[in-house]
mmCIF file with all atom_site columns, C-alpha atoms and ligand atoms in Angstrom:
data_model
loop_
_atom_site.group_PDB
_atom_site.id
_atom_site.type_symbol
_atom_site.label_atom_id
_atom_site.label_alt_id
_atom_site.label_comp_id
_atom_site.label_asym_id
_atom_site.label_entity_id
_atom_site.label_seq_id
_atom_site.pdbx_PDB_ins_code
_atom_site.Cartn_x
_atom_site.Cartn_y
_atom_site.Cartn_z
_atom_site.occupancy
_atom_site.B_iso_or_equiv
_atom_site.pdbx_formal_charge
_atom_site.auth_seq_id
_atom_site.auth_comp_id
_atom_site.auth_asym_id
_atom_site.auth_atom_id
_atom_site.pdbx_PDB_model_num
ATOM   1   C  CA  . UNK A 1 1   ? 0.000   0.000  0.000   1.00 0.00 ? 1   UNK A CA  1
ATOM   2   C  CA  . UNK A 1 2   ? 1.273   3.865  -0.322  1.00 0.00 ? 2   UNK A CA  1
ATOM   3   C  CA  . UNK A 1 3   ? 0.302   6.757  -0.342  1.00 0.00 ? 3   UNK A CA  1
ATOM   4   C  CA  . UNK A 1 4   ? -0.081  8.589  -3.695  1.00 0.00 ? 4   UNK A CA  1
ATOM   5   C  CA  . UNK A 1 5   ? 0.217   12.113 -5.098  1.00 0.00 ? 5   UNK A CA  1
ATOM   6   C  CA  . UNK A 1 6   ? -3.187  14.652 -5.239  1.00 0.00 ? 6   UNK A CA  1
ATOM   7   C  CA  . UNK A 1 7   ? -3.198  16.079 -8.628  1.00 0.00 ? 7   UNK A CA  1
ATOM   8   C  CA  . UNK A 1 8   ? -4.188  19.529 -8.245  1.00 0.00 ? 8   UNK A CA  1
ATOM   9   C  CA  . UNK A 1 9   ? -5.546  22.026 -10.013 1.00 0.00 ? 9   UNK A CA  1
ATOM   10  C  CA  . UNK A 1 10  ? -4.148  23.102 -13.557 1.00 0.00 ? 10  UNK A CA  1
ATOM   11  C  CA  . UNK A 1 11  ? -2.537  19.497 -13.489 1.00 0.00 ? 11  UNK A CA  1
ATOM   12  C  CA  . UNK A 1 12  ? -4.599  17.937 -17.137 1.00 0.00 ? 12  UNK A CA  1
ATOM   13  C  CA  . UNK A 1 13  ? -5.816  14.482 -15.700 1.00 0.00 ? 13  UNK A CA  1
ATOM   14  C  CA  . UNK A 1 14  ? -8.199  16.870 -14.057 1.00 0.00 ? 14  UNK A CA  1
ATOM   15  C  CA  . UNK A 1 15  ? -9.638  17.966 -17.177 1.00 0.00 ? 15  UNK A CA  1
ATOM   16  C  CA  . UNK A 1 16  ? -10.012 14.234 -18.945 1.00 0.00 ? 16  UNK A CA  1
ATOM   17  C  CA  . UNK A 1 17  ? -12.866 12.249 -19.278 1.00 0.00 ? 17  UNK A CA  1
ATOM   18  C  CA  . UNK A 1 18  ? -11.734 9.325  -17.709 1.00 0.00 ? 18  UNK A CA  1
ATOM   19  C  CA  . UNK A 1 19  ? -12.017 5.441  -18.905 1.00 0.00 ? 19  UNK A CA  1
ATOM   20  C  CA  . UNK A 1 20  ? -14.627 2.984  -17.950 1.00 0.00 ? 20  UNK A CA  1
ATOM   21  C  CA  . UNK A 1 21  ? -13.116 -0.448 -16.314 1.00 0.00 ? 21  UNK A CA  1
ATOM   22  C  CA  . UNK A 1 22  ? -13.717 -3.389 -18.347 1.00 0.00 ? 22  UNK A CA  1
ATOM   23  C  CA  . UNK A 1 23  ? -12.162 -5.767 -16.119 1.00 0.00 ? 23  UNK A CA  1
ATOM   24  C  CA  . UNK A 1 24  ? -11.341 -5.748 -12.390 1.00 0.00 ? 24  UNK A CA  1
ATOM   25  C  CA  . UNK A 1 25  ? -7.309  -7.139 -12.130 1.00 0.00 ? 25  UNK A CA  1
ATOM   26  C  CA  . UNK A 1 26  ? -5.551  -7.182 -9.346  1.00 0.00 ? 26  UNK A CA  1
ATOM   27  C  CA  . UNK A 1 27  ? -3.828  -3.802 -10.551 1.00 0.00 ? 27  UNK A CA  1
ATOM   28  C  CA  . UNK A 1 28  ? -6.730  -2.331 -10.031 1.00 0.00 ? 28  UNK A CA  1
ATOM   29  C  CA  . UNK A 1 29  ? -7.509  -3.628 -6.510  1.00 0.00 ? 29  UNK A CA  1
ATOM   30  C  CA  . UNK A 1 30  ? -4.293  -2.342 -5.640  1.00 0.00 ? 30  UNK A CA  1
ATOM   31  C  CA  . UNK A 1 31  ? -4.942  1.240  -7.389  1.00 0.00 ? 31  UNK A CA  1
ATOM   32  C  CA  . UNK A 1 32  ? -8.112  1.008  -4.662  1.00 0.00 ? 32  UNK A CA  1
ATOM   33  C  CA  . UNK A 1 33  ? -6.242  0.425  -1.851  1.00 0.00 ? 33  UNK A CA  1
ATOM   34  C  CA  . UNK A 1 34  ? -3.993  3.246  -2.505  1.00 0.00 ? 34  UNK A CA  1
ATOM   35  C  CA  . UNK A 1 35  ? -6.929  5.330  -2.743  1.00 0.00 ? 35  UNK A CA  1
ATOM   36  C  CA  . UNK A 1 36  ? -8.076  4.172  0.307   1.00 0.00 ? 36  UNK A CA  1
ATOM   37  C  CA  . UNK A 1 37  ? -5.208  5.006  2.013   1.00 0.00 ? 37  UNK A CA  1
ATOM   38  C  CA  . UNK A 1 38  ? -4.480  8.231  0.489   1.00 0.00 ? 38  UNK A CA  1
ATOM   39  C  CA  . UNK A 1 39  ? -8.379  9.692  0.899   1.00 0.00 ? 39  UNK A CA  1
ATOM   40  C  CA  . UNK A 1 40  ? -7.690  8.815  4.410   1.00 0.00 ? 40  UNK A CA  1
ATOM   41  C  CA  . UNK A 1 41  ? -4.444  10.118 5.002   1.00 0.00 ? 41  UNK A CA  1
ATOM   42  C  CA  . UNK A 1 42  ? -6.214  13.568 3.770   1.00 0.00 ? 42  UNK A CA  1
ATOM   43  C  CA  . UNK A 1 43  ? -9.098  13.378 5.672   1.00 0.00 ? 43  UNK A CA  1
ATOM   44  C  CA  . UNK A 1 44  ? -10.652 13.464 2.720   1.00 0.00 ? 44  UNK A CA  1
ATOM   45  C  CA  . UNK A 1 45  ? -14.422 12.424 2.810   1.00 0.00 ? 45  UNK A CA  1
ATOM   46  C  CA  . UNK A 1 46  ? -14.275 11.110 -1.167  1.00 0.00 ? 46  UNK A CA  1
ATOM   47  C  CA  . UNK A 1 47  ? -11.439 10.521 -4.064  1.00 0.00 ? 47  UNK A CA  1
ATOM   48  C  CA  . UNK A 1 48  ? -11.842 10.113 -7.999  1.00 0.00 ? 48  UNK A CA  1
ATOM   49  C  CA  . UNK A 1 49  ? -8.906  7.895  -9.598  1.00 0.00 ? 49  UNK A CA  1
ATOM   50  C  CA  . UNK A 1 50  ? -8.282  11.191 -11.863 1.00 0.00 ? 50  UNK A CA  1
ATOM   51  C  CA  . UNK A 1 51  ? -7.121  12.934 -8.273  1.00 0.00 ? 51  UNK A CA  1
ATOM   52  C  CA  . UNK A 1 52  ? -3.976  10.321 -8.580  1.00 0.00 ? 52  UNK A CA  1
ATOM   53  C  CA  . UNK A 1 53  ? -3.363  10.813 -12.293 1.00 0.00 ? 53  UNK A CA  1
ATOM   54  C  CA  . UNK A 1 54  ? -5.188  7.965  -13.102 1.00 0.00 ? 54  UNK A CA  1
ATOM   55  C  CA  . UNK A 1 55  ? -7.978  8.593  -15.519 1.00 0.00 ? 55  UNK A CA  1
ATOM   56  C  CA  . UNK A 1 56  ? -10.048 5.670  -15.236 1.00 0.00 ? 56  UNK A CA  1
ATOM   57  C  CA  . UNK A 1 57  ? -13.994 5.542  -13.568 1.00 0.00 ? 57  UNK A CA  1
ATOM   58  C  CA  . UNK A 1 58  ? -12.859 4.594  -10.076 1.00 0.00 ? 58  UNK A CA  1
ATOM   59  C  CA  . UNK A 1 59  ? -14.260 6.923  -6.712  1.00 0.00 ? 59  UNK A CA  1
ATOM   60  C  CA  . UNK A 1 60  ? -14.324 5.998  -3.249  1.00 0.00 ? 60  UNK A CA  1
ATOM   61  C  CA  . UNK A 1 61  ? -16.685 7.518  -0.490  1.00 0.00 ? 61  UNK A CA  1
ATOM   62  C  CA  . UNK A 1 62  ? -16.662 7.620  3.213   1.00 0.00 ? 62  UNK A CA  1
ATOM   63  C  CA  . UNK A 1 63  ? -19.809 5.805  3.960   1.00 0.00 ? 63  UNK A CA  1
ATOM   64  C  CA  . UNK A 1 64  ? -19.500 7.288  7.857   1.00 0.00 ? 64  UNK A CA  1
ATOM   65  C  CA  . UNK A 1 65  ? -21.698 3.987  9.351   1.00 0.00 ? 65  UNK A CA  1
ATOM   66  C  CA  . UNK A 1 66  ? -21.060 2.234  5.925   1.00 0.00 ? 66  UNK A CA  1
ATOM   67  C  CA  . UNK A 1 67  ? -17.561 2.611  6.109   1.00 0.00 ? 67  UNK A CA  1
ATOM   68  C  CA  . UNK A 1 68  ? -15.722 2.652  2.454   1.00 0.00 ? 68  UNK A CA  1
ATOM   69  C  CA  . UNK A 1 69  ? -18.079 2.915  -0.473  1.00 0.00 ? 69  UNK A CA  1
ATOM   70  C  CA  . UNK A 1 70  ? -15.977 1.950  -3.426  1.00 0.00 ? 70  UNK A CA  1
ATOM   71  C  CA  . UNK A 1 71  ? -17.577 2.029  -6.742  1.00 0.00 ? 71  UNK A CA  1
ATOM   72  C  CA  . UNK A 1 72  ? -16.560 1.383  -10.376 1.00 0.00 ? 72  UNK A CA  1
ATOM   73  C  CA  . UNK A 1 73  ? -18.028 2.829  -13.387 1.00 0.00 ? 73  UNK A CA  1
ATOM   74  C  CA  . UNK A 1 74  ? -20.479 4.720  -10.943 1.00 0.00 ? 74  UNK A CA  1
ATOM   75  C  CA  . UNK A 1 75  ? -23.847 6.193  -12.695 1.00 0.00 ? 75  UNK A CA  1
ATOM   76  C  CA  . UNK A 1 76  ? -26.468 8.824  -10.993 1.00 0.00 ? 76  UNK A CA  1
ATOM   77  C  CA  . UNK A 1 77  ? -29.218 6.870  -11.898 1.00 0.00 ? 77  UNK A CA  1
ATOM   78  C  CA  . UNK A 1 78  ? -32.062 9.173  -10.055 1.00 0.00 ? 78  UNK A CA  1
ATOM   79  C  CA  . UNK A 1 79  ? -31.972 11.744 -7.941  1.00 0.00 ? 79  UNK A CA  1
ATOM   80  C  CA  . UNK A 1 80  ? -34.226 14.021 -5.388  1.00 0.00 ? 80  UNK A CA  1
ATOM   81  C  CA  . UNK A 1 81  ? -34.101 17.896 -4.752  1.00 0.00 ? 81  UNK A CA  1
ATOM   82  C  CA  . UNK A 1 82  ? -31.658 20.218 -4.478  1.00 0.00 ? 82  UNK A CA  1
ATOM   83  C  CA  . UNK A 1 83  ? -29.387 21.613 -1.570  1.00 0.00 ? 83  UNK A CA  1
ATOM   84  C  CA  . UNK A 1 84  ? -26.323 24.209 -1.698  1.00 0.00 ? 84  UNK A CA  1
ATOM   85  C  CA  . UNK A 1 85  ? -23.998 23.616 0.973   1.00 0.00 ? 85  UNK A CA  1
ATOM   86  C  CA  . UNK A 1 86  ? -20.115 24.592 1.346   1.00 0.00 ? 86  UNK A CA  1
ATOM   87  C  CA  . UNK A 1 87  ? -18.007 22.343 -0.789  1.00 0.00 ? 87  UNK A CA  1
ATOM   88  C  CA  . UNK A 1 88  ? -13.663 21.548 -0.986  1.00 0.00 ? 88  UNK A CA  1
ATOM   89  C  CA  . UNK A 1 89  ? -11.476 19.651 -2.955  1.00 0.00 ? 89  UNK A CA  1
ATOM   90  C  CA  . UNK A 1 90  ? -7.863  18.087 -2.283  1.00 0.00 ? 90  UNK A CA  1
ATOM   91  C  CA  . UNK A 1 91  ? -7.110  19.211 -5.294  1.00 0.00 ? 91  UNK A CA  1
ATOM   92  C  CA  . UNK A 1 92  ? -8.224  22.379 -4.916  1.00 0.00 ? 92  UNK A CA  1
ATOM   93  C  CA  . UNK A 1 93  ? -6.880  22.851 -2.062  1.00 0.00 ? 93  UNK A CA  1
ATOM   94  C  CA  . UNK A 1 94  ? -7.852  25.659 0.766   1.00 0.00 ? 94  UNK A CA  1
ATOM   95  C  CA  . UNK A 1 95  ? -10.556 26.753 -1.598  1.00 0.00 ? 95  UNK A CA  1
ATOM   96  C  CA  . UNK A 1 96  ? -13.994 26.443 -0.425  1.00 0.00 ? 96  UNK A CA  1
ATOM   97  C  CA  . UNK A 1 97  ? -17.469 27.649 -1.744  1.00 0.00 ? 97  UNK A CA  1
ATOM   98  C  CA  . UNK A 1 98  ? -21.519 26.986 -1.468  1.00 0.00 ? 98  UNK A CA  1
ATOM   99  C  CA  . UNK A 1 99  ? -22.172 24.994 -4.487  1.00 0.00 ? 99  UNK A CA  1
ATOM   100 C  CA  . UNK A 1 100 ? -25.875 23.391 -5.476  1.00 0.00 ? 100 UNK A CA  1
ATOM   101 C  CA  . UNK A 1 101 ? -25.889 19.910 -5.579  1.00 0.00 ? 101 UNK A CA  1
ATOM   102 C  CA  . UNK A 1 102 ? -28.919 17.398 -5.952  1.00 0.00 ? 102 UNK A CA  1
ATOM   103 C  CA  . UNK A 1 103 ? -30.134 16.509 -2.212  1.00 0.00 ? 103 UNK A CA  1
ATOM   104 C  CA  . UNK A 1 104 ? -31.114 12.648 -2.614  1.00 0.00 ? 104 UNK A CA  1
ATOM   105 C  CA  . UNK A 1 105 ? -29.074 10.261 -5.367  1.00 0.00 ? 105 UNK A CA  1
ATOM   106 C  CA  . UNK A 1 106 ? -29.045 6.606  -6.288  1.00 0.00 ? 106 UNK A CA  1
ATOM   107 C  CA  . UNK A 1 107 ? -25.437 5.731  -8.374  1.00 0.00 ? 107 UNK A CA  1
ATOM   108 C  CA  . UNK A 1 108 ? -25.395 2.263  -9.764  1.00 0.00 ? 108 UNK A CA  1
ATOM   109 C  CA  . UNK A 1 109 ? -21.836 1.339  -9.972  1.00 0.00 ? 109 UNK A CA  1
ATOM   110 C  CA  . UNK A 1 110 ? -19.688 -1.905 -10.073 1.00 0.00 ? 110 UNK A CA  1
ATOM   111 C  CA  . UNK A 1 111 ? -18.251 -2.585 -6.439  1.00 0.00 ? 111 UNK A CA  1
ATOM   112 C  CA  . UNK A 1 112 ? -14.499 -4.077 -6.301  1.00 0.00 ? 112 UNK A CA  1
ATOM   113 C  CA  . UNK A 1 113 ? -16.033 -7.854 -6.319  1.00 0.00 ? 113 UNK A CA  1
ATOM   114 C  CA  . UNK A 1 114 ? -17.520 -6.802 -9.923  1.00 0.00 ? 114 UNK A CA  1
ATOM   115 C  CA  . UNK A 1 115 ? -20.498 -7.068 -8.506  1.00 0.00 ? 115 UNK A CA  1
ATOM   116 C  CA  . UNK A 1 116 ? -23.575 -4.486 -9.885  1.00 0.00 ? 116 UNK A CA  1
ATOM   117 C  CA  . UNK A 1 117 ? -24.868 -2.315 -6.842  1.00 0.00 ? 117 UNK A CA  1
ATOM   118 C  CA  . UNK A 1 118 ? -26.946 0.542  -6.166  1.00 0.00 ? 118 UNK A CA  1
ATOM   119 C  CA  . UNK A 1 119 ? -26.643 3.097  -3.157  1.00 0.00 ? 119 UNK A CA  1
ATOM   120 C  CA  . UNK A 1 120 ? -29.360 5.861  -2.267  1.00 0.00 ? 120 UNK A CA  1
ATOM   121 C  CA  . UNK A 1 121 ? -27.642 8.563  -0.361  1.00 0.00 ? 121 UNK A CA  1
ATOM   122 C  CA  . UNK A 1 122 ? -28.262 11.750 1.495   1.00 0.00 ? 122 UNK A CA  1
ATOM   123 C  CA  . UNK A 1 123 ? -26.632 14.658 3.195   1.00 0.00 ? 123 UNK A CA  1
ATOM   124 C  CA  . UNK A 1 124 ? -22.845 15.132 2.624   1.00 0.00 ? 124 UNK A CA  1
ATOM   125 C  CA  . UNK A 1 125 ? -22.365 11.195 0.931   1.00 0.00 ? 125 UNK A CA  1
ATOM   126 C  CA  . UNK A 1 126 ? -24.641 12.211 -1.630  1.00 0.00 ? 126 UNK A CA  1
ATOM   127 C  CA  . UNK A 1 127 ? -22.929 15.283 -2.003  1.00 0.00 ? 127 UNK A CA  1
ATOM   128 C  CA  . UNK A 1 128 ? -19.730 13.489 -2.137  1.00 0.00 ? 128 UNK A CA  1
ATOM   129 C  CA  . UNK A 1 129 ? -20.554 11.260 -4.855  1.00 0.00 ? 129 UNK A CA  1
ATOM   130 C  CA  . UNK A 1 130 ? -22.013 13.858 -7.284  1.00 0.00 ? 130 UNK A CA  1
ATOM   131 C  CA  . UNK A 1 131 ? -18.466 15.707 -6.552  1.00 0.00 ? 131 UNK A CA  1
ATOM   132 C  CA  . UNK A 1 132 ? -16.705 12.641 -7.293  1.00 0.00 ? 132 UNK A CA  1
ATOM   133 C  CA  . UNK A 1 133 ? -18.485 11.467 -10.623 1.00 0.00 ? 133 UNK A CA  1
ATOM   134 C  CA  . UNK A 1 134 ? -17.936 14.760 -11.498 1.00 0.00 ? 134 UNK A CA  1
ATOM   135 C  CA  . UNK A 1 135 ? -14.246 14.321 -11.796 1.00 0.00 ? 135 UNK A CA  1
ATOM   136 C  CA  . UNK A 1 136 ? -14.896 11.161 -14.230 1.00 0.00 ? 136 UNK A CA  1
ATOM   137 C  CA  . UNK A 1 137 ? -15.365 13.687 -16.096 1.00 0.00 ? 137 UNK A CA  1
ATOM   138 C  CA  . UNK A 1 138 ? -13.210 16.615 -16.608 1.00 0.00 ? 138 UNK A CA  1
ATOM   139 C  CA  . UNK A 1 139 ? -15.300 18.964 -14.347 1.00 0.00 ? 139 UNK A CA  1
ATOM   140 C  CA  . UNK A 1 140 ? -14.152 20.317 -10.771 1.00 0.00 ? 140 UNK A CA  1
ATOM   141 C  CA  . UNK A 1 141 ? -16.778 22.029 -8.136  1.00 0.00 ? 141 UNK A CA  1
ATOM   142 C  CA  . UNK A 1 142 ? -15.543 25.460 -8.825  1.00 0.00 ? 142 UNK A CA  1
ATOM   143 C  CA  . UNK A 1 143 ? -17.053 24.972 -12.246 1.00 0.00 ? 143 UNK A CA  1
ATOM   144 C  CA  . UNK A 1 144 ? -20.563 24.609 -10.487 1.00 0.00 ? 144 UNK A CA  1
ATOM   145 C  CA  . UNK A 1 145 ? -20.103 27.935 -9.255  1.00 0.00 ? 145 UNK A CA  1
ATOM   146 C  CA  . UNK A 1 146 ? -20.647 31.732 -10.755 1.00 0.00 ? 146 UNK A CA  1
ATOM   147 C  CA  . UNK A 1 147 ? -18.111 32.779 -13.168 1.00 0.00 ? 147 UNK A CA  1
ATOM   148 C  CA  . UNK A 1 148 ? -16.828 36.311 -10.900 1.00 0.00 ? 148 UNK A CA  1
ATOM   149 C  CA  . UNK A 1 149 ? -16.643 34.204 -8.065  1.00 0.00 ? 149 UNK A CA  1
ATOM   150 C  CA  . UNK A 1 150 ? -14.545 31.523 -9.367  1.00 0.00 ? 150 UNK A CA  1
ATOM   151 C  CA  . UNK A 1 151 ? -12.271 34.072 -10.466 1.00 0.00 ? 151 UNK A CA  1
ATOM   152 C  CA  . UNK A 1 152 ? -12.045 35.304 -7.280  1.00 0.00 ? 152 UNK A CA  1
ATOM   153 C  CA  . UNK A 1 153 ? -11.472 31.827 -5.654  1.00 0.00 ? 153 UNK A CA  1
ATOM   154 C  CA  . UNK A 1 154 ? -8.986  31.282 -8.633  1.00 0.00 ? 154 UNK A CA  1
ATOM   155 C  CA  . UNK A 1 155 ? -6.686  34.183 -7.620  1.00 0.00 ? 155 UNK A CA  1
ATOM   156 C  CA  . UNK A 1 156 ? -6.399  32.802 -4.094  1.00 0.00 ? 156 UNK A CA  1
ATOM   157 C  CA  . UNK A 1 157 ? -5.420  29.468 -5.206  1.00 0.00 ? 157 UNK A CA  1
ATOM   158 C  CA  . UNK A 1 158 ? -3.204  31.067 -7.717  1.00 0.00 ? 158 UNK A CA  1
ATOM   159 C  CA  . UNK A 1 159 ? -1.441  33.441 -4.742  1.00 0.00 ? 159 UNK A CA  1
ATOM   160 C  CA  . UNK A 1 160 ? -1.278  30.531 -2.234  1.00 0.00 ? 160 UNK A CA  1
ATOM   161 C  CA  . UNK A 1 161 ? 1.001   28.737 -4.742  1.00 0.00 ? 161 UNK A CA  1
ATOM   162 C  CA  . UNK A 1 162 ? 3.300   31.315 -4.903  1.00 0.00 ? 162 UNK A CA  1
ATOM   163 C  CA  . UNK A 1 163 ? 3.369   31.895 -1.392  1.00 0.00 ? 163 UNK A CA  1
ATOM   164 C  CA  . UNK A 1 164 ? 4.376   27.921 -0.901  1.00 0.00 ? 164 UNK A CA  1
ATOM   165 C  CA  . UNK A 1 165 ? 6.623   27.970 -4.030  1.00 0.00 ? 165 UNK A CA  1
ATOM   166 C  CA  . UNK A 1 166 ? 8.913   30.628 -2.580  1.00 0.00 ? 166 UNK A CA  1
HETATM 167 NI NI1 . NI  B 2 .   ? -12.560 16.764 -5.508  1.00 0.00 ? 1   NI  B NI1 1
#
């Protein structure tokens, strides 16, 4: 097991739509595991395989009672309401902002057995996952947000990296 590297922002894995699995191998149980242990290690409360520079449709969850939600291929298959609540990203990192997410989902994913599941979540997991598939594909939670305050958000992020740089 190790811990792996967080892509962050302007890095382009972040920007790809990212590969279904066809097949579950072992190298992919092990790219799991490192997620696993690298979500955790960040306190992070989800963690998209693009995240680690690998764009393939992997994301984990912190099921809180449920403990690690891993799916493969994950879908939203139906959803409930709507809910805007404060949002982050480790790879965006010490940015936060309200974003409106869908209050209730269902994904239907493959779980690491290969086997076809479907979770209904609420609350901050459901959040979680929507942020999550999102990163499947290309798109990151300050893109969910109005355009003058991303820019905003996006010259923090920008001077924070040149405060650590130096
Ligand atoms: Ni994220």
């Amino acid at each position: 097991m190790a811990i792996l590297e967080i892509k962050e922002y302007g890095e382009p894995v972040l920007r790809e739509k990212a590969i279904p699995i066809k097949e579950i191998i072992p190298e992919i149980l092990n790219l799991i595991k490192d997620m696993a242990e690298t979500m955790y290690a960040d306190s992070g409360v989800g963690l998209a395989a693009p995240q680690v520079g690998v764009s393939k449709r992997i994301i984990l969850v912190d099921g809180e009672e449920d403990g690690l939600i891993v799916l493969i291929n994950p879908m939203i298959i139906q959803s409930e309401g709507e809910v805007v609540e404060e949002e982050g990203c480790l790879s965006v990192p010490g940015i936060y902002s309200k974003v409106k997410r869908l209050s209730k989902v269902t994904v239907k994913a493959l779980n690491e057995n290969g086997d076809s599941i479907e979770i209904t979540k609420e609350g901050l997991i459901a959040r979680a996952l929507q942020h999550e598939i999102d990163h499947l594909d290309g798109i990151l939670f300050i893109d969910r947000i109005g355009r003058m305050e991303r820019q905003i958000l996006l010259n923090k992020l920008k001077k924070k990296k040149q405060k650590n740089s130096v």
